[in-house]
């Protein structure tokens, strides 16, 4: 059987989900919440960039095949 290997994008999404779970903890200190929020924004921006790059690559492939 083949092993399933997560893509970098999927790993980033996993990190974002775990970060959101941590932010939902009512006992989290404000300073920790702020740090998690900043980390989350960074991860979201990285994921957005990866998706944009994938979109551009797919567009170029489509144009090359015409």
Backbone as JSON Lines, residues from 0, in Angstrom:
{"i":0,"aa":"X","n":[0.84,-1.19,0.0],"ca":[0.0,0.0,0.0],"c":[0.87,1.25,0.0]}
{"i":1,"aa":"X","n":[0.35,2.28,-0.6],"ca":[1.09,3.54,-0.67],"c":[0.82,4.38,0.57]}
{"i":2,"aa":"X","n":[1.84,5.08,0.99],"ca":[1.69,5.98,2.13],"c":[1.18,7.31,1.62]}
{"i":3,"aa":"X","n":[0.27,7.87,2.38],"ca":[-0.26,9.19,2.04],"c":[0.65,10.24,2.63]}
{"i":4,"aa":"X","n":[1.15,11.1,1.81],"ca":[2.03,12.16,2.27],"c":[1.29,13.49,2.14]}
{"i":5,"aa":"X","n":[1.19,14.19,3.25],"ca":[0.49,15.47,3.23],"c":[1.34,16.51,2.51]}
{"i":6,"aa":"X","n":[0.67,17.36,1.77],"ca":[1.35,18.46,1.11],"c":[1.65,19.55,2.12]}
{"i":7,"aa":"X","n":[2.5,20.45,1.74],"ca":[2.84,21.56,2.63],"c":[1.59,22.37,2.97]}
{"i":8,"aa":"X","n":[0.72,22.53,1.99],"ca":[-0.52,23.28,2.21],"c":[-1.38,22.59,3.26]}
{"i":9,"aa":"X","n":[-1.5,21.28,3.18],"ca":[-2.29,20.54,4.16],"c":[-1.69,20.64,5.56]}
{"i":10,"aa":"X","n":[-0.37,20.62,5.64],"ca":[0.29,20.76,6.93],"c":[0.04,22.14,7.52]}
{"i":11,"aa":"X","n":[0.04,23.18,6.68],"ca":[-0.25,24.53,7.14],"c":[-1.68,24.62,7.65]}
{"i":12,"aa":"X","n":[-2.62,23.98,6.95],"ca":[-4.02,23.99,7.37],"c":[-4.16,23.28,8.71]}
{"i":13,"aa":"X","n":[-3.44,22.17,8.88],"ca":[-3.45,21.46,10.17],"c":[-2.97,22.38,11.3]}
{"i":14,"aa":"X","n":[-1.9,23.13,11.03],"ca":[-1.36,24.05,12.03],"c":[-2.39,25.13,12.38]}
{"i":15,"aa":"X","n":[-3.07,25.65,11.36],"ca":[-4.07,26.69,11.58],"c":[-5.22,26.14,12.43]}
{"i":16,"aa":"X","n":[-5.66,24.92,12.13],"ca":[-6.75,24.32,12.9],"c":[-6.35,24.12,14.36]}
{"i":17,"aa":"X","n":[-5.14,23.66,14.61],"ca":[-4.67,23.46,15.98],"c":[-4.56,24.8,16.7]}
{"i":18,"aa":"X","n":[-4.1,25.81,15.98],"ca":[-3.98,27.14,16.55],"c":[-5.35,27.68,16.94]}
{"i":19,"aa":"X","n":[-6.35,27.48,16.09],"ca":[-7.71,27.92,16.4],"c":[-8.26,27.21,17.63]}
{"i":20,"aa":"X","n":[-7.97,25.93,17.75],"ca":[-8.39,25.19,18.94],"c":[-7.77,25.8,20.19]}
{"i":21,"aa":"X","n":[-6.5,26.16,20.1],"ca":[-5.82,26.77,21.25],"c":[-6.44,28.12,21.6]}
{"i":22,"aa":"X","n":[-6.78,28.91,20.58],"ca":[-7.37,30.22,20.82],"c":[-8.74,30.12,21.48]}
{"i":23,"aa":"X","n":[-9.43,29.02,21.28],"ca":[-10.75,28.83,21.88],"c":[-10.68,28.43,23.35]}
{"i":24,"aa":"X","n":[-9.48,28.22,23.86],"ca":[-9.3,27.88,25.27],"c":[-9.55,29.12,26.12]}
{"i":25,"aa":"X","n":[-10.58,29.05,26.96],"ca":[-10.96,30.19,27.79],"c":[-9.91,30.55,28.83]}
{"i":26,"aa":"X","n":[-9.04,29.62,29.17],"ca":[-8.02,29.86,30.2],"c":[-6.72,30.41,29.63]}
{"i":27,"aa":"X","n":[-6.7,30.69,28.34],"ca":[-5.48,31.17,27.69],"c":[-5.22,32.63,28.09]}
{"i":28,"aa":"X","n":[-4.0,32.92,28.45],"ca":[-3.62,34.28,28.83],"c":[-3.7,35.2,27.6]}
{"i":29,"aa":"X","n":[-3.97,36.46,27.84],"ca":[-4.09,37.42,26.74],"c":[-2.81,37.47,25.9]}
{"i":30,"aa":"X","n":[-1.66,37.47,26.55],"ca":[-0.39,37.54,25.82],"c":[-0.23,36.31,24.91]}
{"i":31,"aa":"X","n":[-0.64,35.15,25.4],"ca":[-0.57,33.93,24.6],"c":[-1.56,34.0,23.43]}
{"i":32,"aa":"X","n":[-2.73,34.56,23.69],"ca":[-3.73,34.71,22.63],"c":[-3.21,35.6,21.51]}
{"i":33,"aa":"X","n":[-2.55,36.68,21.89],"ca":[-2.0,37.61,20.89],"c":[-0.93,36.92,20.06]}
{"i":34,"aa":"X","n":[-0.05,36.17,20.73],"ca":[1.01,35.46,19.99],"c":[0.4,34.44,19.03]}
{"i":35,"aa":"X","n":[-0.59,33.67,19.5],"ca":[-1.24,32.7,18.62],"c":[-1.93,33.38,17.45]}
{"i":36,"aa":"X","n":[-2.56,34.52,17.71],"ca":[-3.23,35.27,16.65],"c":[-2.23,35.7,15.58]}
{"i":37,"aa":"X","n":[-1.09,36.24,16.01],"ca":[-0.04,36.66,15.07],"c":[0.47,35.46,14.27]}
{"i":38,"aa":"X","n":[0.71,34.35,14.95],"ca":[1.18,33.13,14.28],"c":[0.14,32.67,13.25]}
{"i":39,"aa":"X","n":[-1.12,32.75,13.64],"ca":[-2.21,32.35,12.75],"c":[-2.27,33.2,11.5]}
{"i":40,"aa":"X","n":[-2.13,34.51,11.66],"ca":[-2.13,35.4,10.5],"c":[-1.0,35.06,9.54]}
{"i":41,"aa":"X","n":[0.16,34.77,10.1],"ca":[1.32,34.4,9.27],"c":[1.02,33.11,8.49]}
{"i":42,"aa":"X","n":[0.46,32.11,9.16],"ca":[0.13,30.85,8.49],"c":[-0.93,31.03,7.41]}
{"i":43,"aa":"X","n":[-1.93,31.84,7.7],"ca":[-2.99,32.1,6.71],"c":[-2.4,32.79,5.49]}
{"i":44,"aa":"X","n":[-1.53,33.76,5.7],"ca":[-0.9,34.45,4.57],"c":[-0.02,33.51,3.76]}
{"i":45,"aa":"X","n":[0.71,32.62,4.43],"ca":[1.53,31.65,3.71],"c":[0.66,30.7,2.89]}
{"i":46,"aa":"X","n":[-0.44,30.25,3.48],"ca":[-1.35,29.36,2.75],"c":[-1.97,30.08,1.56]}
{"i":47,"aa":"X","n":[-2.33,31.34,1.74],"ca":[-2.9,32.14,0.65],"c":[-1.87,32.27,-0.49]}
{"i":48,"aa":"X","n":[-0.62,32.51,-0.14],"ca":[0.43,32.63,-1.17],"c":[0.61,31.31,-1.92]}
{"i":49,"aa":"X","n":[0.58,30.19,-1.19],"ca":[0.72,28.88,-1.85],"c":[-0.43,28.64,-2.82]}
{"i":50,"aa":"X","n":[-1.63,28.99,-2.4],"ca":[-2.8,28.8,-3.28],"c":[-2.71,29.71,-4.51]}
{"i":51,"aa":"X","n":[-2.27,30.93,-4.32],"ca":[-2.13,31.85,-5.45],"c":[-1.07,31.34,-6.43]}
{"i":52,"aa":"X","n":[0.04,30.82,-5.91],"ca":[1.08,30.27,-6.78],"c":[0.55,29.04,-7.54]}
{"i":53,"aa":"X","n":[-0.23,28.21,-6.87],"ca":[-0.8,27.04,-7.54],"c":[-1.76,27.48,-8.64]}
{"i":54,"aa":"X","n":[-2.54,28.5,-8.36],"ca":[-3.49,29.03,-9.36],"c":[-2.74,29.54,-10.6]}
{"i":55,"aa":"X","n":[-1.66,30.28,-10.37],"ca":[-0.85,30.78,-11.48],"c":[-0.24,29.64,-12.29]}
{"i":56,"aa":"X","n":[0.25,28.63,-11.6],"ca":[0.85,27.48,-12.27],"c":[-0.19,26.76,-13.14]}
{"i":57,"aa":"X","n":[-1.38,26.58,-12.6],"ca":[-2.44,25.91,-13.36],"c":[-2.84,26.74,-14.58]}
{"i":58,"aa":"X","n":[-2.91,28.05,-14.4],"ca":[-3.23,28.93,-15.52],"c":[-2.18,28.82,-16.61]}
{"i":59,"aa":"X","n":[-0.9,28.81,-16.22],"ca":[0.18,28.69,-17.2],"c":[0.13,27.35,-17.92]}
{"i":60,"aa":"X","n":[-0.17,26.29,-17.21],"ca":[-0.28,24.97,-17.84],"c":[-1.38,24.99,-18.88]}
{"i":61,"aa":"X","n":[-2.51,25.59,-18.53],"ca":[-3.63,25.69,-19.45],"c":[-3.27,26.49,-20.69]}
{"i":62,"aa":"X","n":[-2.55,27.58,-20.51],"ca":[-2.15,28.41,-21.64],"c":[-1.13,27.68,-22.52]}
{"i":63,"aa":"X","n":[-0.24,26.92,-21.92],"ca":[0.79,26.18,-22.67],"c":[0.18,25.06,-23.5]}
{"i":64,"aa":"X","n":[-0.96,24.54,-23.05],"ca":[-1.56,23.4,-23.77],"c":[-2.43,23.84,-24.92]}
{"i":65,"aa":"X","n":[-2.66,25.14,-25.05],"ca":[-3.51,25.64,-26.15],"c":[-2.74,25.8,-27.43]}
